[in-house]
Short mmCIF file of C-alpha atoms in Angstrom, two decimals:
data_model
loop_
_atom_site.label_atom_id
_atom_site.label_comp_id
_atom_site.label_asym_id
_atom_site.label_seq_id
_atom_site.Cartn_x
_atom_site.Cartn_y
_atom_site.Cartn_z
CA MET A 1 0.00 0.00 0.00
CA SER A 2 1.34 3.44 -0.93
CA CYS A 3 2.03 5.92 1.88
CA PRO A 4 2.57 9.41 0.45
CA VAL A 5 5.43 11.56 1.73
CA THR A 6 4.21 15.16 1.66
CA CYS A 7 7.18 17.11 3.07
CA ALA A 8 10.86 16.61 3.92
CA ALA A 9 13.74 18.38 5.70
CA TRP A 10 17.38 17.71 6.68
CA VAL A 11 19.25 18.15 9.97
CA ARG A 12 23.00 18.87 9.86
CA CYS A 13 25.59 16.40 11.11
CA GLY A 14 26.54 16.80 14.76
CA VAL A 15 23.31 18.55 15.82
CA ALA A 16 21.33 15.63 17.23
CA LYS A 17 22.00 14.25 20.69
CA GLU A 18 24.13 11.09 20.59
CA THR A 19 21.71 9.18 22.83
CA PRO A 20 18.15 10.50 22.48
CA ASP A 21 15.97 10.67 25.57
CA LYS A 22 13.00 8.37 26.03
CA VAL A 23 9.69 9.57 27.41
CA GLN A 24 8.79 8.29 30.87
CA LEU A 25 5.10 8.87 31.69
CA ASP A 26 3.55 8.52 35.12
CA GLN A 27 -0.05 7.32 35.46
CA GLU A 28 -1.44 10.80 36.07
CA GLU A 29 0.11 12.22 32.92
CA LEU A 30 -1.03 9.22 30.88
CA ASN A 31 -4.61 9.71 32.07
CA ARG A 32 -4.47 13.38 31.11
CA LEU A 33 -3.32 12.56 27.56
CA ILE A 34 -6.04 9.92 27.19
CA GLU A 35 -8.72 12.40 28.29
CA GLU A 36 -7.45 15.03 25.85
CA ALA A 37 -7.49 12.51 23.00
CA GLN A 38 -11.05 11.48 23.85
CA ASP A 39 -12.15 15.11 23.88
CA ARG A 40 -10.66 15.65 20.43
CA LEU A 41 -12.22 12.54 18.95
CA GLY A 42 -15.67 13.18 20.43
CA ASP A 43 -18.61 10.86 20.37
CA GLY A 44 -19.09 11.05 16.60
CA ALA A 45 -16.30 8.62 15.83
CA ASP A 46 -17.83 5.89 18.01
CA GLY A 47 -21.20 6.30 16.35
CA SER A 48 -19.72 6.03 12.88
CA ASN A 49 -17.71 2.93 13.78
CA GLU A 50 -20.76 1.23 15.25
CA GLY A 51 -22.67 2.03 12.09
CA GLN A 52 -19.94 0.51 9.94
CA VAL A 53 -19.88 -2.67 12.05
CA ALA A 54 -23.66 -2.95 11.88
CA ARG A 55 -23.63 -2.49 8.12
CA GLY A 56 -20.93 -5.17 7.84
CA ARG A 57 -23.01 -7.61 9.87
CA ASP A 58 -26.08 -6.93 7.76
CA LYS A 59 -24.13 -7.62 4.58
CA SER A 60 -22.75 -10.92 5.91
CA SER A 61 -26.21 -12.07 7.06
CA HIS A 62 -27.67 -11.29 3.66
CA LYS A 63 -24.92 -13.32 2.01
CA ASN A 64 -25.71 -16.36 4.22
CA GLU A 65 -29.42 -16.06 3.49
CA GLY A 66 -28.67 -16.16 -0.23
CA LEU A 67 -27.02 -19.62 0.03
CA SER A 68 -29.30 -22.63 -0.55
CA ASP A 69 -29.36 -25.78 1.66
CA ASP A 70 -27.66 -27.82 -1.06
CA GLU A 71 -24.76 -25.40 -1.24
CA LEU A 72 -24.29 -25.48 2.53
CA GLU A 73 -24.31 -29.31 2.59
CA GLU A 74 -21.48 -29.32 0.05
CA TYR A 75 -19.10 -27.79 2.62
CA ASP A 76 -20.25 -30.13 5.48
CA LEU A 77 -19.99 -27.30 8.00
CA ASP A 78 -21.46 -29.41 10.81
CA ASN A 79 -18.34 -31.63 10.84
CA TYR A 80 -15.89 -28.81 10.07
CA ASP A 81 -14.05 -28.98 13.43
CA GLU A 82 -13.64 -32.76 13.50
CA GLU A 83 -10.09 -33.94 12.78
CA GLU A 84 -9.33 -36.55 10.19
CA TYR A 85 -6.56 -39.07 10.74
CA ALA A 86 -5.01 -40.89 7.81
CA GLY A 87 -3.42 -43.52 10.08
CA ASP A 88 -1.50 -44.11 13.30
CA LEU A 89 0.47 -41.09 14.44
CA LYS A 90 4.14 -41.94 14.95
CA LEU A 91 6.40 -40.26 17.49
CA GLU A 92 8.93 -39.11 14.89
CA ASP A 93 6.17 -37.29 13.02
CA SER A 94 5.18 -35.17 16.02
CA LEU A 95 6.76 -32.08 17.60
CA ALA A 96 8.14 -34.26 20.39
CA ALA A 97 10.96 -35.33 18.06
CA LEU A 98 12.29 -31.75 17.86
CA ALA A 99 15.25 -30.70 20.02
CA VAL A 100 14.47 -27.87 22.43
CA TYR A 101 17.15 -25.67 24.00
CA GLY A 102 16.80 -23.57 27.10
CA SER A 103 18.27 -20.45 25.45
CA ASN A 104 19.83 -19.23 22.22
CA ASP A 105 23.27 -19.60 23.78
CA GLN A 106 22.81 -23.40 24.00
CA ASP A 107 21.46 -23.79 20.44
CA PRO A 108 24.39 -24.54 18.07
CA TYR A 109 22.33 -23.59 15.01
CA ILE A 110 21.82 -19.96 16.11
CA THR A 111 24.95 -17.97 15.37
CA LEU A 112 23.49 -14.55 16.27
CA LYS A 113 22.76 -15.03 19.98
CA THR A 114 21.25 -11.58 20.63
CA THR A 115 20.31 -8.48 18.61
CA ASP A 116 20.54 -6.09 21.53
CA GLN A 117 23.99 -4.89 20.52
CA TYR A 118 22.90 -4.05 16.97
CA GLU A 119 19.72 -2.34 18.15
CA GLN A 120 21.75 -0.22 20.56
CA GLU A 121 24.17 0.77 17.78
CA ASP A 122 21.28 1.86 15.56
CA PHE A 123 19.74 3.86 18.41
CA LEU A 124 22.94 5.89 18.91
CA ILE A 125 23.38 8.87 16.57
CA LYS A 126 26.95 9.44 15.42
CA PRO A 127 28.49 12.88 14.78
CA SER A 128 28.69 11.91 11.09
CA ASP A 129 24.95 11.11 10.88
CA ASN A 130 22.42 13.38 9.21
CA LEU A 131 18.77 13.23 10.19
CA VAL A 132 16.24 13.24 7.38
CA LEU A 133 12.70 14.16 8.40
CA CYS A 134 9.55 13.45 6.43
CA GLY A 135 5.81 13.81 6.91
CA LYS A 136 4.15 10.52 6.01
CA VAL A 137 0.47 9.78 5.49
CA ASP A 138 -0.94 6.31 6.11
CA LYS A 139 -4.55 5.23 5.69
CA ASP A 140 -5.30 5.43 9.41
CA TYR A 141 -2.80 7.97 10.77
CA CYS A 142 -0.13 10.57 9.96
CA SER A 143 3.42 10.51 11.28
CA LEU A 144 6.74 12.32 11.30
CA GLU A 145 9.48 9.83 10.44
CA VAL A 146 13.03 10.54 11.64
CA HIS A 147 15.58 8.77 9.42
CA VAL A 148 19.32 8.43 9.99
CA TYR A 149 21.54 8.90 6.92
CA ASN A 150 25.29 8.25 7.02
CA HIS A 151 27.01 9.17 3.78
CA GLU A 152 30.33 7.48 4.59
CA GLU A 153 28.76 4.17 5.61
CA ASN A 154 26.01 4.36 2.98
CA SER A 155 23.37 3.59 5.64
CA PHE A 156 19.80 4.86 5.74
CA TYR A 157 17.11 3.70 8.17
CA VAL A 158 14.16 4.91 10.26
CA HIS A 159 15.34 5.82 13.76
CA HIS A 160 11.94 6.64 15.28
CA ASP A 161 8.63 8.23 14.37
CA ILE A 162 6.15 10.63 15.95
CA ILE A 163 2.38 10.31 15.52
CA LEU A 164 0.98 13.61 14.24
CA PRO A 165 -2.50 14.97 14.97
CA ALA A 166 -3.25 16.07 11.40
CA TYR A 167 -2.15 15.76 7.75
CA PRO A 168 1.41 17.21 7.52
CA LEU A 169 2.10 19.84 4.84
CA CYS A 170 5.50 21.39 5.67
CA LEU A 171 8.55 20.97 7.92
CA GLU A 172 11.18 23.44 9.12
CA TRP A 173 14.14 22.59 11.34
CA LEU A 174 15.18 25.14 13.99
CA ASN A 175 17.43 25.27 17.04
CA PHE A 176 15.67 27.97 19.05
CA ASP A 177 14.87 26.89 22.58
CA PRO A 178 12.35 29.12 24.41
CA SER A 179 13.64 28.01 27.83
CA PRO A 180 15.43 30.69 29.91
CA ASP A 181 18.89 29.07 29.68
CA GLU A 182 19.01 29.91 25.92
CA SER A 183 20.63 26.62 24.99
CA LEU A 184 20.58 25.36 21.40
CA GLY A 185 17.93 22.75 20.70
CA ASN A 186 17.07 20.28 17.96
CA TYR A 187 13.47 20.94 16.95
CA VAL A 188 11.19 20.70 13.94
CA ALA A 189 8.16 22.89 13.27
CA VAL A 190 5.31 21.06 11.53
CA GLY A 191 2.56 22.81 9.57
CA ASN A 192 -0.57 20.80 8.84
CA MET A 193 -4.18 21.01 7.71
CA THR A 194 -5.10 22.84 10.92
CA PRO A 195 -4.15 26.47 11.75
CA VAL A 196 -1.79 25.25 14.51
CA ILE A 197 1.99 24.91 14.16
CA ASP A 198 3.47 22.18 16.38
CA ILE A 199 7.13 22.21 17.45
CA TRP A 200 8.57 18.78 18.33
CA ASP A 201 11.85 17.90 20.06
CA LEU A 202 13.85 15.56 17.81
CA ASP A 203 16.09 14.49 20.71
CA ILE A 204 13.13 12.83 22.47
CA VAL A 205 11.90 9.40 21.36
CA GLU A 206 8.28 8.25 21.79
CA SER A 207 7.03 11.75 22.59
CA LEU A 208 3.25 12.05 22.65
CA GLU A 209 2.82 15.83 22.44
CA PRO A 210 4.80 18.76 21.02
CA VAL A 211 7.12 20.91 23.13
CA PHE A 212 4.95 23.93 22.31
CA SER A 213 2.45 25.06 19.68
CA LEU A 214 1.75 28.31 17.85
CA GLY A 215 -1.82 29.35 17.10
CA ASP A 216 -5.30 28.26 18.10
CA LYS A 217 -7.13 25.59 16.13
CA LYS A 218 -10.46 26.41 17.80
CA LYS A 219 -10.69 29.68 15.91
CA LYS A 220 -13.44 29.45 13.26
CA LYS A 221 -14.33 31.75 10.41
CA LYS A 222 -17.37 33.93 10.87
CA LYS A 223 -19.92 34.62 8.19
CA GLY A 224 -19.13 37.44 5.83
CA LYS A 225 -15.74 38.92 5.02
CA LYS A 226 -12.95 38.26 7.48
CA SER A 227 -11.00 41.10 9.03
CA LEU A 228 -7.32 40.24 8.72
CA SER A 229 -6.17 43.20 10.74
CA SER A 230 -8.19 42.53 13.90
CA GLU A 231 -9.01 39.35 15.80
CA GLY A 232 -8.48 37.09 12.77
CA THR A 233 -4.71 37.06 13.24
CA ALA A 234 -4.50 37.96 16.93
CA LYS A 235 -4.07 34.29 17.81
CA GLY A 236 -2.71 33.03 14.49
CA HIS A 237 -4.00 31.56 11.26
CA THR A 238 -7.57 30.53 10.52
CA ASP A 239 -6.74 27.88 7.91
CA ALA A 240 -4.10 25.29 7.01
CA VAL A 241 -0.38 26.16 7.30
CA LEU A 242 1.24 25.53 3.91
CA ASP A 243 4.88 26.53 4.48
CA LEU A 244 7.34 27.60 7.19
CA SER A 245 10.65 29.47 7.26
CA TRP A 246 12.93 30.00 10.26
CA ASN A 247 15.07 33.14 10.56
CA LYS A 248 18.64 31.96 11.19
CA GLN A 249 19.83 35.41 12.29
CA SER A 250 16.93 36.33 14.54
CA ARG A 251 16.47 32.83 15.92
CA ASN A 252 13.21 33.45 17.78
CA VAL A 253 11.36 34.41 14.56
CA LEU A 254 9.41 31.89 12.48
CA ALA A 255 7.41 32.85 9.37
CA SER A 256 4.35 30.86 8.30
CA ALA A 257 2.32 30.88 5.06
CA SER A 258 -1.32 29.87 5.17
CA ALA A 259 -4.37 29.06 3.10
CA ASP A 260 -6.03 32.05 4.81
CA SER A 261 -3.98 34.30 2.42
CA THR A 262 -1.75 35.68 5.18
CA VAL A 263 1.89 35.47 6.25
CA ILE A 264 2.49 35.60 10.01
CA LEU A 265 5.80 36.37 11.73
CA TRP A 266 5.88 34.52 15.05
CA ASP A 267 7.91 35.48 18.11
CA MET A 268 8.59 32.02 19.53
CA SER A 269 10.00 33.45 22.77
CA VAL A 270 6.44 34.44 23.75
CA GLY A 271 4.52 32.09 21.43
CA LYS A 272 2.50 34.85 19.77
CA PRO A 273 2.32 36.58 16.36
CA ALA A 274 4.59 39.62 16.06
CA ALA A 275 3.25 40.78 12.68
CA SER A 276 0.75 39.76 10.01
CA LEU A 277 1.42 40.42 6.29
CA THR A 278 -1.71 40.65 4.15
CA LEU A 279 -0.46 41.59 0.67
CA HIS A 280 -1.63 38.38 -1.05
CA THR A 281 -5.23 37.84 -2.18
CA ASP A 282 -5.19 34.03 -2.25
CA LYS A 283 -3.54 31.08 -0.50
CA VAL A 284 0.14 31.69 0.34
CA GLN A 285 1.88 28.47 -0.62
CA THR A 286 5.59 29.16 -0.14
CA LEU A 287 7.97 31.55 1.63
CA GLN A 288 11.61 31.84 2.65
CA PHE A 289 13.74 34.20 4.72
CA HIS A 290 16.89 35.56 3.13
CA PRO A 291 19.91 33.45 4.17
CA PHE A 292 21.90 36.52 5.32
CA GLU A 293 19.58 39.52 5.70
CA THR A 294 17.44 39.31 8.82
CA GLN A 295 14.68 41.61 7.59
CA THR A 296 14.18 40.21 4.05
CA LEU A 297 11.45 37.69 3.22
CA ILE A 298 9.99 36.39 -0.05
CA SER A 299 6.59 34.68 -0.46
CA GLY A 300 4.62 33.11 -3.32
CA SER A 301 0.88 32.63 -3.69
CA TYR A 302 -2.03 31.12 -5.59
CA ASP A 303 -2.74 34.68 -6.77
CA LYS A 304 0.17 34.21 -9.25
CA SER A 305 2.44 36.67 -7.46
CA ALA A 306 5.64 36.72 -5.41
CA VAL A 307 6.14 39.47 -2.83
CA LEU A 308 9.46 40.66 -1.40
CA TYR A 309 9.13 42.21 2.07
CA ASP A 310 11.30 44.38 4.24
CA CYS A 311 9.92 43.05 7.52
CA ARG A 312 10.82 46.26 9.36
CA ASN A 313 8.03 47.99 7.43
CA PRO A 314 6.39 45.37 5.18
CA GLN A 315 3.19 47.18 4.26
CA ASP A 316 5.02 50.21 2.84
CA ASN A 317 8.30 48.70 1.64
CA HIS A 318 7.77 45.72 -0.66
CA ARG A 319 8.01 44.65 -4.29
CA THR A 320 5.61 42.40 -6.23
CA TRP A 321 6.16 40.24 -9.32
CA ARG A 322 3.35 38.69 -11.38
CA PHE A 323 3.63 35.29 -13.10
CA SER A 324 1.70 33.18 -15.59
CA GLY A 325 0.63 30.61 -12.99
CA GLN A 326 0.30 29.94 -9.28
CA VAL A 327 3.65 30.13 -7.47
CA GLU A 328 4.63 26.70 -6.13
CA ARG A 329 8.07 27.28 -4.59
CA VAL A 330 10.48 30.16 -3.96
CA THR A 331 14.12 29.89 -2.85
CA TRP A 332 17.01 32.31 -2.45
CA ASN A 333 20.26 31.72 -4.36
CA HIS A 334 22.78 31.67 -1.50
CA PHE A 335 25.65 32.12 -3.99
CA SER A 336 24.08 35.30 -5.45
CA PRO A 337 22.34 36.92 -2.45
CA CYS A 338 20.32 39.36 -4.59
CA ASN A 339 18.80 36.59 -6.73
CA PHE A 340 15.94 34.20 -6.04
CA LEU A 341 14.15 31.45 -7.96
CA ALA A 342 10.41 30.91 -8.30
CA SER A 343 8.54 27.94 -9.82
CA THR A 344 4.95 27.87 -11.03
CA GLU A 345 2.10 25.43 -11.59
CA ASP A 346 2.55 25.55 -15.38
CA GLY A 347 6.08 24.11 -15.23
CA PHE A 348 8.18 27.28 -15.41
CA VAL A 349 11.18 28.31 -13.30
CA TYR A 350 12.08 32.00 -13.10
CA CYS A 351 15.34 33.49 -11.87
CA LEU A 352 14.93 37.06 -10.62
CA ASP A 353 17.11 39.84 -9.30
CA ALA A 354 15.35 41.38 -6.31
CA ARG A 355 16.48 44.85 -7.48
CA SER A 356 15.12 44.48 -11.02
CA ASP A 357 11.76 44.06 -12.72
CA LYS A 358 12.72 41.64 -15.49
CA PRO A 359 13.75 38.01 -14.91
CA LEU A 360 17.36 36.98 -15.50
CA PHE A 361 16.05 33.86 -17.24
CA THR A 362 12.81 31.93 -17.76
CA LEU A 363 12.98 28.15 -18.02
CA LYS A 364 10.30 25.70 -19.12
CA ALA A 365 11.46 23.01 -16.73
CA HIS A 366 8.55 20.52 -16.55
CA ASP A 367 5.20 19.68 -18.11
CA GLU A 368 3.33 20.11 -14.83
CA GLU A 369 3.72 22.03 -11.57
CA VAL A 370 7.27 22.30 -10.20
CA SER A 371 6.84 21.13 -6.61
CA GLY A 372 10.55 20.91 -5.71
CA LEU A 373 13.12 23.68 -6.25
CA GLN A 374 16.49 23.00 -4.60
CA LEU A 375 19.97 24.47 -5.07
CA SER A 376 23.02 22.47 -4.06
CA SER A 377 24.33 23.52 -0.66
CA GLN A 378 27.92 23.91 -1.94
CA ILE A 379 28.08 23.68 -5.74
CA LYS A 380 27.36 26.95 -7.50
CA GLY A 381 24.86 26.66 -10.36
CA CYS A 382 23.59 23.16 -9.51
CA LEU A 383 19.77 23.25 -9.50
CA VAL A 384 17.52 20.22 -8.93
CA THR A 385 13.79 20.39 -9.73
CA SER A 386 11.02 17.87 -9.14
CA SER A 387 7.50 17.92 -10.48
CA ALA A 388 4.03 16.44 -10.55
CA ASP A 389 5.05 15.04 -13.96
CA LYS A 390 6.98 12.40 -11.91
CA TYR A 391 10.44 13.54 -13.10
CA VAL A 392 13.49 14.93 -11.33
CA LYS A 393 15.77 17.13 -13.45
CA ILE A 394 19.27 18.42 -12.81
CA TRP A 395 20.23 21.80 -14.29
CA ASP A 396 23.34 23.92 -14.64
CA ILE A 397 22.26 27.58 -14.25
CA LEU A 398 25.74 29.10 -13.96
CA GLY A 399 25.93 32.44 -15.78
CA ASP A 400 22.10 32.58 -15.95
CA ARG A 401 22.15 30.26 -18.96
CA PRO A 402 20.30 27.13 -17.82
CA SER A 403 21.08 23.78 -19.45
CA LEU A 404 19.65 20.34 -18.70
CA ILE A 405 22.24 17.88 -17.38
CA HIS A 406 20.12 14.85 -16.48
CA SER A 407 16.48 13.79 -16.24
CA ARG A 408 15.08 10.76 -14.45
CA ALA A 409 11.62 9.27 -13.93
CA MET A 410 11.65 8.47 -10.21
CA LYS A 411 8.79 5.91 -10.38
CA MET A 412 7.37 7.38 -7.16
CA GLY A 413 4.19 8.75 -8.69
CA VAL A 414 3.54 12.47 -8.37
CA LEU A 415 6.47 14.13 -6.57
CA PHE A 416 5.41 16.36 -3.66
CA CYS A 417 8.66 17.58 -2.11
CA SER A 418 12.45 17.70 -2.26
CA ALA A 419 15.22 18.78 0.11
CA SER A 420 18.98 19.30 -0.33
CA CYS A 421 21.47 17.95 2.20
CA PRO A 422 23.33 20.78 3.98
CA ASP A 423 26.53 18.73 4.43
CA PHE A 424 26.91 16.86 1.13
CA PRO A 425 26.41 18.94 -2.04
CA PHE A 426 25.16 16.14 -4.31
CA VAL A 427 22.72 14.45 -1.93
CA PHE A 428 18.99 15.18 -2.18
CA ALA A 429 15.83 13.70 -0.64
CA PHE A 430 12.51 13.27 -2.45
CA GLY A 431 8.97 12.38 -1.43
CA GLY A 432 6.02 11.40 -3.57
CA GLU A 433 2.83 9.38 -3.87
CA ARG A 434 4.50 6.05 -3.08
CA ASP A 435 7.73 4.26 -2.09
CA GLY A 436 8.32 6.44 0.95
CA LEU A 437 11.29 8.80 1.27
CA ARG A 438 14.14 8.39 -1.20
CA VAL A 439 17.69 9.77 -0.86
CA TRP A 440 19.64 10.17 -4.11
CA ASP A 441 23.36 10.93 -4.51
CA ILE A 442 23.43 12.52 -7.95
CA SER A 443 27.26 12.46 -8.09
CA LYS A 444 26.99 8.83 -9.24
CA ILE A 445 25.68 10.08 -12.60
CA SER A 446 28.50 10.50 -15.13
CA ALA A 447 26.97 13.62 -16.74
CA VAL A 448 26.75 15.31 -13.34
CA ASN A 449 30.38 14.49 -12.60
CA GLU A 450 31.50 15.89 -15.94
CA VAL A 451 29.81 19.24 -15.33
CA PHE A 452 30.07 19.74 -11.56
CA GLY A 453 32.83 17.32 -10.49
CA ASN A 454 35.66 19.85 -10.77
CA ARG A 455 33.61 22.91 -9.90
CA GLU A 456 34.77 24.72 -6.77
CA ARG A 457 32.83 24.01 -3.60
CA HIS A 458 31.66 26.93 -1.48
CA VAL A 459 30.76 26.96 2.20
CA LEU A 460 28.08 29.47 3.13
CA ALA A 461 29.46 32.59 4.78
CA SER A 462 28.03 33.91 8.00
CA ALA A 463 25.58 36.78 8.03
CA ASN A 464 28.25 39.23 9.26
CA SER A 465 30.53 38.58 6.29
CA VAL A 466 27.93 39.39 3.65
CA ALA A 467 27.87 42.79 2.00
CA SER A 468 25.57 45.20 3.75
CA SER A 469 23.50 46.07 0.68
CA SER A 470 19.87 45.14 1.31
CA THR A 471 17.78 43.60 -1.46
CA ALA A 472 14.52 44.70 0.09
CA GLY A 473 15.85 48.13 0.94
CA SER A 474 17.04 48.72 -2.63
CA SER A 475 13.60 48.02 -4.06
CA SER A 476 11.21 50.84 -4.67
CA ASN A 477 8.20 51.21 -2.39
CA ASP A 478 5.11 49.25 -3.43
CA SER A 479 6.36 48.37 -6.93
CA GLU A 480 4.79 45.68 -9.10
CA THR A 481 6.06 43.83 -12.16
CA ALA A 482 4.17 41.46 -14.47
CA MET A 483 5.95 38.42 -15.85
CA GLU A 484 4.17 36.27 -18.41
CA SER A 485 5.86 33.26 -19.95
#
């Protein structure tokens, strides 16, 4: 059975705790969690299950009534449980002839006496291990799977998973810890089909609830037009959270994009919205903070636009670009800090200079929506795209002249997400309709090695070493540019 993977994210080597903690619940806390779960489920679920069982019984009884007496006699159901013996039962034919040992240590045929050692080794997380996170949807439940990937040992396995309360849509790793000691943590923010953002501790195994949450899922829309500037965003979003971006310079700030057409900047130190951006007129599907400039944010929407904000004064200082289709993904080019990429539902990828109106290039990358848009973490010009057309493509965009290097049908159905490894420049993760999460080292492709093998590798500079010119500050106030393919 296929279990779609809807979102994915990486965690750098050396971040995770070597021996994760395990949850120890006392009886009082367990009772509290059970009561909360029962309140969420309500009485409706029990009624529906009873109805399904009753319908199943009715169907089976109707089937039995449809069988005639002659058909029932054919199966001799009255004597079904009686055993038939073909002859005398000999001792050597019974289980008594088998040798039984008191333990595995005494059995000479068992060479692996215990698996405890191997299980303990898999539970430990080495400094050379990456974590790969993915939101997975099963028929009966949703989960966050935490995989361990070791590039040197070529190992990849599920370390543990977390049961999620709703359908996962986006993941964002962060290290901000709201506790007073200001220590660095290992957390993931999960956006889902509810307005609530849950933050989970990745160093805790078998956790049953998030460390903290942002927003209020009990907030419901009122009849008539909603007021985005008043109570609608006082507690957070009113619809599903479609994307998340963590500010690496101002570590307590998390940006969220929602189906309620708003972008909210959260102050995680107090757990409340700090600002609400309402420049889009339809669902906001993607957003990303600038890798070096604290105040700069880009977002893309169903309204076929991308908006660049200066978060110090977003309503008055922003720039808007218009596209031919809904914006699926946006991402900053960390090698050219003034440039960003945007992909659309009609298969196009645009490269734009935040200071200019016209695109640097327009690329017809896929036949359907481009759901994954990832630049290599260290190789300049290496772009990997994935699409609903079931293909992953590798591009060289150096010099703003894109060329296709390799294309592969992943055989995973429609591709929903992709993520680039922060430690290894040629390693990417993909999720789709089936076959779970897949990690692909593209350096094993000869064409990729020919183009990128000898290209210089770059390590991202810190925010302090980047030139002080601001992309958002250099843009004119409230400007808008149309871009049709």
